[in-house]
Amino acid sequence: MKYVLILFVASSVVLSGCFPINVFEDVTPLTDEETKGNDELEVLATNFQIPWSIEKNGETFFISERNGTIAKVVNGDLTRQKVILSKDLSDASEAGLLGFVLAPDFDSSQKAFAYYTYEENSSQFNRIVELSLEDNTWTETSILVDAIPSGNVHHGGRLAIGPDKKLYATAGDASTPDLAQDVDSLAGKILRMNVDGSIPEDNPFNDSYVYSYGHRNPQGLVWAEDGTMYASEHGQAANDEINKIEPGKNYGWPVIEGRDEEEGMITPIFTSGSDRTWAPSGMALHDNILYVAALRGTTVLAFDIESEMYRAVMEDVGRVRDVMIADDYLYFISNNTDGRGTPSETDDKFYRVKLDE
């Protein structure tokens, strides 16, 4: 089993920042793991402006920034690409240019998809659009889904292409919790669509983008090799969640959260519990380990699906927004410039570390 800079965990060591999960009462803490330090981290680039999503094509990285640019990183050199949108970006808290994912045929089409927040007639919404790249500029060329509810916070915003080649998106509850239980609303949901914006015929609700519901503010998506889907979700003050996502299922918010149970609602496979906060965001998966960016945890968390345990990885690197695994490296981006962190002169930073053999 492979880990990255895993810090030692034992039941007697609580101050290390590594803990057994809170859902299961009979788990045995992990022990005797090799301890390494943050000195193995490599900084690939610096001075990002509220980065949000990491994408990679060949040796090129594309990182969306909430103020409306795409940061392009090649061999450590950062240049910014302009993004032309049909609506002005909202500057509300947590809003802006969020999710960004390259089209499956990017090499030939030069297309990508983006999720952004905009204001119109004193109202605020989120939308999912297609972007086309030409002359180092991204331009909105079509709207896939519009008028996703948006409140003062809880926009969701993660985009991902699933193993079925469908486009998935996370949508927050728009600061109106009851919308998460309303299957006729797009708020508080995970959405699924064809890459042209049409609704797949096999979606769980007829003529609806809704794939799962009862979410508060989901911000991470990833799939295992067998197609199992996982999502990360911000709880209310605590009770952050890692969920196994199944089509048509109800994940409980605002009726239940954390370890609560209710008939017909799904409890998470991992939760921070009522006395700890992770603020989980982007996710990656490698060798049955879920790696999750933790904004409030100022770390990357590693969740072992088989043993039902989790560990902290590379603590005290600041707020972490997104993670990616490629070519046996773990990549991640800090998010200290988002107004809630304490940025250094060179924040935000893009890091990588070699996965253990």
mmCIF file of C-alpha atoms in Angstrom:
data_model
loop_
_atom_site.group_PDB
_atom_site.id
_atom_site.type_symbol
_atom_site.label_atom_id
_atom_site.label_comp_id
_atom_site.label_asym_id
_atom_site.label_seq_id
_atom_site.Cartn_x
_atom_site.Cartn_y
_atom_site.Cartn_z
ATOM 1 C CA MET A 1 0.000 0.000 0.000
ATOM 2 C CA LYS A 2 1.448 3.403 -0.984
ATOM 3 C CA TYR A 3 1.420 6.610 1.072
ATOM 4 C CA VAL A 4 2.898 10.056 0.744
ATOM 5 C CA LEU A 5 4.800 11.579 3.646
ATOM 6 C CA ILE A 6 2.464 9.884 6.072
ATOM 7 C CA LEU A 7 2.834 11.024 9.665
ATOM 8 C CA PHE A 8 2.918 8.407 12.439
ATOM 9 C CA VAL A 9 -0.438 7.567 14.008
ATOM 10 C CA ALA A 10 -1.046 5.862 17.325
ATOM 11 C CA SER A 11 -3.885 6.007 19.773
ATOM 12 C CA SER A 12 -1.669 7.781 22.290
ATOM 13 C CA VAL A 13 -0.487 10.424 19.807
ATOM 14 C CA VAL A 14 -3.287 12.919 19.399
ATOM 15 C CA LEU A 15 -1.288 16.083 18.812
ATOM 16 C CA SER A 16 0.201 14.810 15.544
ATOM 17 C CA GLY A 17 -2.950 15.829 13.657
ATOM 18 C CA CYS A 18 -3.655 12.244 12.569
ATOM 19 C CA PHE A 19 -6.748 10.526 13.911
ATOM 20 C CA PRO A 20 -8.877 7.413 13.518
ATOM 21 C CA ILE A 21 -12.152 8.203 11.850
ATOM 22 C CA ASN A 22 -15.139 9.152 13.947
ATOM 23 C CA VAL A 23 -17.815 7.044 12.267
ATOM 24 C CA PHE A 24 -16.566 3.682 13.508
ATOM 25 C CA GLU A 25 -16.171 2.970 17.211
ATOM 26 C CA ASP A 26 -14.251 -0.324 16.931
ATOM 27 C CA VAL A 27 -11.393 0.573 14.609
ATOM 28 C CA THR A 28 -7.762 -0.047 15.565
ATOM 29 C CA PRO A 29 -5.428 2.953 15.106
ATOM 30 C CA LEU A 30 -2.714 2.540 12.495
ATOM 31 C CA THR A 31 0.821 2.106 13.842
ATOM 32 C CA ASP A 32 4.477 1.682 12.809
ATOM 33 C CA GLU A 33 4.339 3.822 9.686
ATOM 34 C CA GLU A 34 7.469 5.534 8.421
ATOM 35 C CA THR A 35 7.663 9.212 9.355
ATOM 36 C CA LYS A 36 8.942 11.743 6.835
ATOM 37 C CA GLY A 37 9.120 15.510 6.788
ATOM 38 C CA ASN A 38 7.875 18.336 4.610
ATOM 39 C CA ASP A 39 11.415 18.804 3.271
ATOM 40 C CA GLU A 40 10.530 16.420 0.436
ATOM 41 C CA LEU A 41 7.970 18.865 -0.928
ATOM 42 C CA GLU A 42 8.834 20.547 -4.221
ATOM 43 C CA VAL A 43 7.397 23.976 -5.039
ATOM 44 C CA LEU A 44 6.581 24.035 -8.763
ATOM 45 C CA ALA A 45 5.301 27.615 -9.010
ATOM 46 C CA THR A 46 4.285 30.535 -6.797
ATOM 47 C CA ASN A 47 2.133 33.672 -6.727
ATOM 48 C CA PHE A 48 -1.228 32.184 -7.684
ATOM 49 C CA GLN A 49 -4.341 34.304 -7.121
ATOM 50 C CA ILE A 50 -7.031 32.338 -5.262
ATOM 51 C CA PRO A 51 -6.495 29.090 -7.223
ATOM 52 C CA TRP A 52 -9.296 26.525 -7.351
ATOM 53 C CA SER A 53 -8.926 23.583 -9.785
ATOM 54 C CA ILE A 54 -5.896 21.726 -11.160
ATOM 55 C CA GLU A 55 -5.918 20.166 -14.646
ATOM 56 C CA LYS A 56 -3.035 18.569 -16.535
ATOM 57 C CA ASN A 57 -2.408 17.917 -20.224
ATOM 58 C CA GLY A 58 0.958 16.422 -21.073
ATOM 59 C CA GLU A 59 3.551 18.544 -19.252
ATOM 60 C CA THR A 60 1.204 21.532 -18.994
ATOM 61 C CA PHE A 61 -0.911 22.360 -15.948
ATOM 62 C CA PHE A 62 -3.982 24.590 -16.078
ATOM 63 C CA ILE A 63 -5.156 26.024 -12.733
ATOM 64 C CA SER A 64 -8.327 28.100 -12.496
ATOM 65 C CA GLU A 65 -8.235 31.255 -10.375
ATOM 66 C CA ARG A 66 -11.363 32.707 -8.809
ATOM 67 C CA ASN A 67 -10.714 36.199 -10.166
ATOM 68 C CA GLY A 68 -11.271 34.892 -13.703
ATOM 69 C CA THR A 69 -7.982 33.691 -15.144
ATOM 70 C CA ILE A 70 -6.398 30.344 -15.958
ATOM 71 C CA ALA A 71 -2.841 29.990 -14.670
ATOM 72 C CA LYS A 72 -0.762 27.945 -17.117
ATOM 73 C CA VAL A 73 2.315 26.232 -15.661
ATOM 74 C CA VAL A 74 4.988 24.647 -17.887
ATOM 75 C CA ASN A 75 8.319 23.552 -16.388
ATOM 76 C CA GLY A 76 7.777 25.849 -13.409
ATOM 77 C CA ASP A 77 6.956 28.927 -15.509
ATOM 78 C CA LEU A 78 3.579 30.522 -14.740
ATOM 79 C CA THR A 79 1.700 32.577 -17.322
ATOM 80 C CA ARG A 80 -1.916 33.727 -17.114
ATOM 81 C CA GLN A 81 -4.481 33.103 -19.788
ATOM 82 C CA LYS A 82 -7.418 35.462 -20.192
ATOM 83 C CA VAL A 83 -10.945 34.049 -19.846
ATOM 84 C CA ILE A 84 -13.742 35.830 -21.709
ATOM 85 C CA LEU A 85 -17.147 35.073 -20.172
ATOM 86 C CA SER A 86 -20.579 36.276 -21.241
ATOM 87 C CA LYS A 87 -21.400 37.396 -17.689
ATOM 88 C CA ASP A 88 -19.345 39.357 -15.186
ATOM 89 C CA LEU A 89 -17.982 37.238 -12.359
ATOM 90 C CA SER A 90 -19.472 37.706 -8.918
ATOM 91 C CA ASP A 91 -17.043 38.856 -6.227
ATOM 92 C CA ALA A 92 -19.164 37.388 -3.412
ATOM 93 C CA SER A 93 -17.485 35.216 -0.785
ATOM 94 C CA GLU A 94 -16.409 31.812 -2.206
ATOM 95 C CA ALA A 95 -17.644 32.860 -5.669
ATOM 96 C CA GLY A 96 -15.980 33.456 -9.017
ATOM 97 C CA LEU A 97 -14.370 31.135 -11.556
ATOM 98 C CA LEU A 98 -14.376 27.788 -9.737
ATOM 99 C CA GLY A 99 -14.427 24.364 -11.374
ATOM 100 C CA PHE A 100 -12.425 23.809 -14.547
ATOM 101 C CA VAL A 101 -11.923 20.548 -16.442
ATOM 102 C CA LEU A 102 -10.479 19.810 -19.874
ATOM 103 C CA ALA A 103 -12.736 18.113 -22.417
ATOM 104 C CA PRO A 104 -11.919 14.434 -23.042
ATOM 105 C CA ASP A 105 -10.895 15.366 -26.600
ATOM 106 C CA PHE A 106 -8.969 18.509 -25.572
ATOM 107 C CA ASP A 107 -5.944 17.762 -27.766
ATOM 108 C CA SER A 108 -8.062 18.049 -30.901
ATOM 109 C CA SER A 109 -10.920 20.303 -29.751
ATOM 110 C CA GLN A 110 -9.054 22.750 -27.455
ATOM 111 C CA LYS A 111 -12.202 22.848 -25.308
ATOM 112 C CA ALA A 112 -12.813 22.769 -21.571
ATOM 113 C CA PHE A 113 -15.693 23.245 -19.133
ATOM 114 C CA ALA A 114 -15.975 25.802 -16.342
ATOM 115 C CA TYR A 115 -18.278 26.575 -13.419
ATOM 116 C CA TYR A 116 -18.647 30.208 -12.417
ATOM 117 C CA THR A 117 -20.779 32.571 -10.340
ATOM 118 C CA TYR A 118 -22.372 35.682 -11.816
ATOM 119 C CA GLU A 119 -24.835 38.397 -10.829
ATOM 120 C CA GLU A 120 -27.845 39.530 -12.824
ATOM 121 C CA ASN A 121 -30.708 41.885 -11.895
ATOM 122 C CA SER A 122 -29.701 41.906 -8.222
ATOM 123 C CA SER A 123 -29.684 38.101 -8.153
ATOM 124 C CA GLN A 124 -26.785 35.670 -8.159
ATOM 125 C CA PHE A 125 -26.437 32.355 -10.013
ATOM 126 C CA ASN A 126 -23.939 29.695 -11.014
ATOM 127 C CA ARG A 127 -23.580 28.278 -14.494
ATOM 128 C CA ILE A 128 -21.614 25.580 -16.306
ATOM 129 C CA VAL A 129 -20.180 26.568 -19.676
ATOM 130 C CA GLU A 130 -17.978 25.329 -22.486
ATOM 131 C CA LEU A 131 -14.752 27.248 -23.110
ATOM 132 C CA SER A 132 -12.604 27.239 -26.240
ATOM 133 C CA LEU A 133 -8.878 28.031 -26.242
ATOM 134 C CA GLU A 134 -7.411 30.124 -29.038
ATOM 135 C CA ASP A 135 -4.367 32.409 -29.038
ATOM 136 C CA ASN A 136 -3.813 31.847 -25.316
ATOM 137 C CA THR A 137 -7.358 33.058 -24.503
ATOM 138 C CA TRP A 138 -10.328 31.019 -23.282
ATOM 139 C CA THR A 139 -13.738 32.127 -24.553
ATOM 140 C CA GLU A 140 -17.184 31.002 -23.400
ATOM 141 C CA THR A 141 -18.750 29.347 -26.424
ATOM 142 C CA SER A 142 -21.885 27.712 -25.035
ATOM 143 C CA ILE A 143 -23.912 27.351 -21.836
ATOM 144 C CA LEU A 144 -24.507 23.820 -20.597
ATOM 145 C CA VAL A 145 -26.495 24.516 -17.404
ATOM 146 C CA ASP A 146 -27.621 27.923 -16.177
ATOM 147 C CA ALA A 147 -29.342 29.494 -13.171
ATOM 148 C CA ILE A 148 -27.950 27.092 -10.578
ATOM 149 C CA PRO A 149 -28.976 28.763 -7.280
ATOM 150 C CA SER A 150 -26.253 30.773 -5.575
ATOM 151 C CA GLY A 151 -26.368 32.377 -2.125
ATOM 152 C CA ASN A 152 -23.853 34.459 -0.213
ATOM 153 C CA VAL A 153 -21.818 31.230 0.242
ATOM 154 C CA HIS A 154 -22.051 27.497 -0.624
ATOM 155 C CA HIS A 155 -21.611 27.516 -4.382
ATOM 156 C CA GLY A 156 -20.136 24.034 -4.697
ATOM 157 C CA GLY A 157 -18.306 24.319 -8.005
ATOM 158 C CA ARG A 158 -16.282 21.162 -8.637
ATOM 159 C CA LEU A 159 -16.346 19.741 -12.179
ATOM 160 C CA ALA A 160 -15.101 16.298 -13.174
ATOM 161 C CA ILE A 161 -15.341 13.927 -16.120
ATOM 162 C CA GLY A 162 -16.468 10.506 -14.909
ATOM 163 C CA PRO A 163 -15.341 7.125 -16.235
ATOM 164 C CA ASP A 164 -18.594 7.108 -18.217
ATOM 165 C CA LYS A 165 -17.389 10.270 -20.046
ATOM 166 C CA LYS A 166 -20.220 12.284 -18.506
ATOM 167 C CA LEU A 167 -19.639 15.699 -16.916
ATOM 168 C CA TYR A 168 -20.371 15.896 -13.186
ATOM 169 C CA ALA A 169 -20.721 19.040 -11.066
ATOM 170 C CA THR A 170 -21.170 19.765 -7.375
ATOM 171 C CA ALA A 171 -23.705 22.430 -6.406
ATOM 172 C CA GLY A 172 -23.969 23.864 -2.896
ATOM 173 C CA ASP A 173 -27.213 24.604 -1.076
ATOM 174 C CA ALA A 174 -26.899 28.344 -1.855
ATOM 175 C CA SER A 175 -27.219 29.114 1.884
ATOM 176 C CA THR A 176 -30.822 27.819 1.749
ATOM 177 C CA PRO A 177 -30.600 24.353 3.361
ATOM 178 C CA ASP A 178 -34.114 23.194 2.452
ATOM 179 C CA LEU A 179 -33.248 23.364 -1.255
ATOM 180 C CA ALA A 180 -30.935 20.378 -0.779
ATOM 181 C CA GLN A 181 -33.977 18.128 -0.159
ATOM 182 C CA ASP A 182 -35.945 19.522 -3.126
ATOM 183 C CA VAL A 183 -35.187 17.314 -6.138
ATOM 184 C CA ASP A 184 -36.720 19.967 -8.393
ATOM 185 C CA SER A 185 -33.946 22.398 -7.403
ATOM 186 C CA LEU A 186 -30.330 22.152 -8.601
ATOM 187 C CA ALA A 187 -29.001 23.440 -5.257
ATOM 188 C CA GLY A 188 -27.441 21.020 -2.772
ATOM 189 C CA LYS A 189 -26.899 18.384 -5.467
ATOM 190 C CA ILE A 190 -24.382 16.482 -7.525
ATOM 191 C CA LEU A 191 -25.333 16.998 -11.173
ATOM 192 C CA ARG A 192 -24.647 14.758 -14.183
ATOM 193 C CA MET A 193 -24.852 15.721 -17.842
ATOM 194 C CA ASN A 194 -23.604 14.866 -21.295
ATOM 195 C CA VAL A 195 -20.717 17.052 -22.432
ATOM 196 C CA ASP A 196 -23.074 18.940 -24.750
ATOM 197 C CA GLY A 197 -25.245 19.910 -21.774
ATOM 198 C CA SER A 198 -28.080 17.490 -22.481
ATOM 199 C CA ILE A 199 -29.529 15.248 -19.763
ATOM 200 C CA PRO A 200 -28.428 11.592 -19.908
ATOM 201 C CA GLU A 201 -31.314 9.183 -20.370
ATOM 202 C CA ASP A 202 -30.084 7.003 -17.500
ATOM 203 C CA ASN A 203 -30.040 9.756 -14.865
ATOM 204 C CA PRO A 204 -31.947 8.653 -11.743
ATOM 205 C CA PHE A 205 -34.647 11.357 -11.986
ATOM 206 C CA ASN A 206 -36.613 11.811 -15.173
ATOM 207 C CA ASP A 207 -35.542 14.789 -17.289
ATOM 208 C CA SER A 208 -33.279 16.081 -14.503
ATOM 209 C CA TYR A 209 -29.577 16.778 -14.059
ATOM 210 C CA VAL A 210 -29.823 15.659 -10.421
ATOM 211 C CA TYR A 211 -27.643 12.624 -9.701
ATOM 212 C CA SER A 212 -27.702 12.735 -5.872
ATOM 213 C CA TYR A 213 -29.183 15.171 -3.371
ATOM 214 C CA GLY A 214 -29.187 16.240 0.262
ATOM 215 C CA HIS A 215 -25.746 17.871 0.029
ATOM 216 C CA ARG A 216 -24.665 21.006 1.909
ATOM 217 C CA ASN A 217 -21.559 22.178 0.060
ATOM 218 C CA PRO A 218 -19.839 19.354 -1.857
ATOM 219 C CA GLN A 219 -16.459 20.349 -3.296
ATOM 220 C CA GLY A 220 -14.624 17.202 -4.378
ATOM 221 C CA LEU A 221 -15.305 14.309 -6.788
ATOM 222 C CA VAL A 222 -13.303 11.215 -7.658
ATOM 223 C CA TRP A 223 -13.830 7.640 -8.920
ATOM 224 C CA ALA A 224 -12.134 4.358 -8.090
ATOM 225 C CA GLU A 225 -11.030 2.000 -10.863
ATOM 226 C CA ASP A 226 -14.200 -0.056 -10.352
ATOM 227 C CA GLY A 227 -16.330 3.045 -10.982
ATOM 228 C CA THR A 228 -17.207 3.755 -7.340
ATOM 229 C CA MET A 229 -17.763 7.485 -6.880
ATOM 230 C CA TYR A 230 -16.724 9.517 -3.839
ATOM 231 C CA ALA A 231 -17.433 13.133 -2.880
ATOM 232 C CA SER A 232 -16.215 15.478 -0.142
ATOM 233 C CA GLU A 233 -18.613 17.820 1.635
ATOM 234 C CA HIS A 234 -18.390 20.701 4.094
ATOM 235 C CA GLY A 235 -20.436 20.221 7.243
ATOM 236 C CA GLN A 236 -21.972 22.938 9.377
ATOM 237 C CA ALA A 237 -19.139 24.135 11.669
ATOM 238 C CA ALA A 238 -17.943 20.498 11.913
ATOM 239 C CA ASN A 239 -19.273 17.114 10.709
ATOM 240 C CA ASP A 240 -17.420 17.312 7.402
ATOM 241 C CA GLU A 241 -18.041 14.267 5.235
ATOM 242 C CA ILE A 242 -16.548 11.888 2.704
ATOM 243 C CA ASN A 243 -19.421 10.098 0.966
ATOM 244 C CA LYS A 244 -19.737 7.140 -1.343
ATOM 245 C CA ILE A 245 -22.101 8.446 -4.013
ATOM 246 C CA GLU A 246 -24.828 6.342 -5.596
ATOM 247 C CA PRO A 247 -27.367 7.597 -8.155
ATOM 248 C CA GLY A 248 -30.635 8.891 -6.767
ATOM 249 C CA LYS A 249 -29.584 8.653 -3.116
ATOM 250 C CA ASN A 250 -30.341 11.227 -0.411
ATOM 251 C CA TYR A 251 -27.309 12.302 1.663
ATOM 252 C CA GLY A 252 -29.379 13.897 4.376
ATOM 253 C CA TRP A 253 -28.659 17.600 4.622
ATOM 254 C CA PRO A 254 -30.189 19.447 6.455
ATOM 255 C CA VAL A 255 -32.090 16.621 8.183
ATOM 256 C CA ILE A 256 -28.965 14.696 9.218
ATOM 257 C CA GLU A 257 -25.218 15.244 9.116
ATOM 258 C CA GLY A 258 -22.115 13.478 10.353
ATOM 259 C CA ARG A 259 -22.939 10.300 12.287
ATOM 260 C CA ASP A 260 -26.697 10.956 12.363
ATOM 261 C CA GLU A 261 -28.935 8.308 10.841
ATOM 262 C CA GLU A 262 -32.370 8.506 9.258
ATOM 263 C CA GLU A 263 -34.292 5.978 7.209
ATOM 264 C CA GLY A 264 -33.834 6.600 3.499
ATOM 265 C CA MET A 265 -30.753 8.808 4.004
ATOM 266 C CA ILE A 266 -27.080 7.935 3.588
ATOM 267 C CA THR A 267 -24.480 8.523 6.313
ATOM 268 C CA PRO A 268 -20.871 9.218 5.259
ATOM 269 C CA ILE A 269 -18.091 6.647 5.147
ATOM 270 C CA PHE A 270 -15.829 9.174 6.929
ATOM 271 C CA THR A 271 -16.722 12.202 9.036
ATOM 272 C CA SER A 272 -14.687 14.695 11.046
ATOM 273 C CA GLY A 273 -17.226 14.411 13.870
ATOM 274 C CA SER A 274 -18.788 17.210 15.863
ATOM 275 C CA ASP A 275 -15.541 18.446 17.431
ATOM 276 C CA ARG A 276 -13.232 18.726 14.406
ATOM 277 C CA THR A 277 -13.273 20.522 11.059
ATOM 278 C CA TRP A 278 -11.511 19.571 7.822
ATOM 279 C CA ALA A 279 -13.307 21.773 5.258
ATOM 280 C CA PRO A 280 -12.548 19.151 2.565
ATOM 281 C CA SER A 281 -12.228 20.238 -1.047
ATOM 282 C CA GLY A 282 -10.591 18.572 -4.077
ATOM 283 C CA MET A 283 -9.955 14.807 -4.128
ATOM 284 C CA ALA A 284 -7.675 12.251 -5.777
ATOM 285 C CA LEU A 285 -7.423 8.474 -5.426
ATOM 286 C CA HIS A 286 -4.390 6.162 -5.576
ATOM 287 C CA ASP A 287 -4.015 2.546 -4.415
ATOM 288 C CA ASN A 288 -7.346 2.648 -2.564
ATOM 289 C CA ILE A 289 -6.296 5.775 -0.652
ATOM 290 C CA LEU A 290 -8.422 8.906 -0.979
ATOM 291 C CA TYR A 291 -6.314 12.065 -0.846
ATOM 292 C CA VAL A 292 -8.405 15.088 0.121
ATOM 293 C CA ALA A 293 -7.467 18.780 0.250
ATOM 294 C CA ALA A 294 -8.300 20.257 3.663
ATOM 295 C CA LEU A 295 -8.826 24.010 3.868
ATOM 296 C CA ARG A 296 -9.332 24.281 7.617
ATOM 297 C CA GLY A 297 -7.050 21.342 8.305
ATOM 298 C CA THR A 298 -4.185 23.093 6.450
ATOM 299 C CA THR A 299 -3.087 19.733 5.118
ATOM 300 C CA VAL A 300 -3.880 16.914 2.735
ATOM 301 C CA LEU A 301 -5.753 14.038 4.354
ATOM 302 C CA ALA A 302 -5.265 10.409 3.308
ATOM 303 C CA PHE A 303 -8.266 8.112 3.856
ATOM 304 C CA ASP A 304 -7.658 4.364 3.694
ATOM 305 C CA ILE A 305 -10.885 2.904 2.319
ATOM 306 C CA GLU A 306 -10.013 -0.663 3.321
ATOM 307 C CA SER A 307 -8.936 -0.069 6.925
ATOM 308 C CA GLU A 308 -11.441 2.767 7.444
ATOM 309 C CA MET A 309 -8.750 5.014 8.906
ATOM 310 C CA TYR A 310 -7.371 8.402 7.949
ATOM 311 C CA ARG A 311 -4.094 10.242 8.401
ATOM 312 C CA ALA A 312 -2.770 13.745 7.956
ATOM 313 C CA VAL A 313 -0.280 14.281 5.140
ATOM 314 C CA MET A 314 2.205 17.189 5.059
ATOM 315 C CA GLU A 315 0.741 19.246 7.861
ATOM 316 C CA ASP A 316 0.879 23.018 8.188
ATOM 317 C CA VAL A 317 1.227 23.828 4.491
ATOM 318 C CA GLY A 318 -1.665 26.291 4.708
ATOM 319 C CA ARG A 319 -5.158 26.034 3.276
ATOM 320 C CA VAL A 320 -5.276 23.405 0.508
ATOM 321 C CA ARG A 321 -7.899 23.702 -2.246
ATOM 322 C CA ASP A 322 -7.231 20.941 -4.777
ATOM 323 C CA VAL A 323 -5.148 17.803 -5.255
ATOM 324 C CA MET A 324 -4.159 15.683 -8.240
ATOM 325 C CA ILE A 325 -2.206 12.460 -8.713
ATOM 326 C CA ALA A 326 -0.269 11.916 -11.945
ATOM 327 C CA ASP A 327 2.894 10.023 -12.877
ATOM 328 C CA ASP A 328 3.405 8.783 -9.304
ATOM 329 C CA TYR A 329 3.362 12.312 -7.895
ATOM 330 C CA LEU A 330 0.858 13.987 -5.609
ATOM 331 C CA TYR A 331 0.220 17.578 -6.717
ATOM 332 C CA PHE A 332 -1.655 20.142 -4.652
ATOM 333 C CA ILE A 333 -2.364 23.868 -4.565
ATOM 334 C CA SER A 334 -2.586 26.090 -1.497
ATOM 335 C CA ASN A 335 -5.394 28.610 -1.051
ATOM 336 C CA ASN A 336 -4.110 31.143 1.468
ATOM 337 C CA THR A 337 -5.114 34.142 -0.689
ATOM 338 C CA ASP A 338 -8.838 33.369 -0.512
ATOM 339 C CA GLY A 339 -9.485 35.882 2.268
ATOM 340 C CA ARG A 340 -9.515 33.292 5.034
ATOM 341 C CA GLY A 341 -5.854 32.347 5.139
ATOM 342 C CA THR A 342 -2.642 34.123 6.087
ATOM 343 C CA PRO A 343 -0.706 34.381 2.831
ATOM 344 C CA SER A 344 3.044 34.781 2.527
ATOM 345 C CA GLU A 345 4.628 37.071 -0.061
ATOM 346 C CA THR A 346 4.794 34.188 -2.572
ATOM 347 C CA ASP A 347 1.411 32.557 -1.925
ATOM 348 C CA ASP A 348 -0.368 30.774 -3.311
ATOM 349 C CA LYS A 349 1.939 27.879 -4.162
ATOM 350 C CA PHE A 350 1.725 24.808 -6.378
ATOM 351 C CA TYR A 351 3.447 21.752 -4.865
ATOM 352 C CA ARG A 352 4.302 18.188 -5.714
ATOM 353 C CA VAL A 353 5.758 15.246 -3.799
ATOM 354 C CA LYS A 354 6.798 11.798 -4.987
ATOM 355 C CA LEU A 355 4.563 8.921 -4.009
ATOM 356 C CA ASP A 356 6.342 6.226 -2.014
ATOM 357 C CA GLU A 357 7.190 3.069 -3.908
#
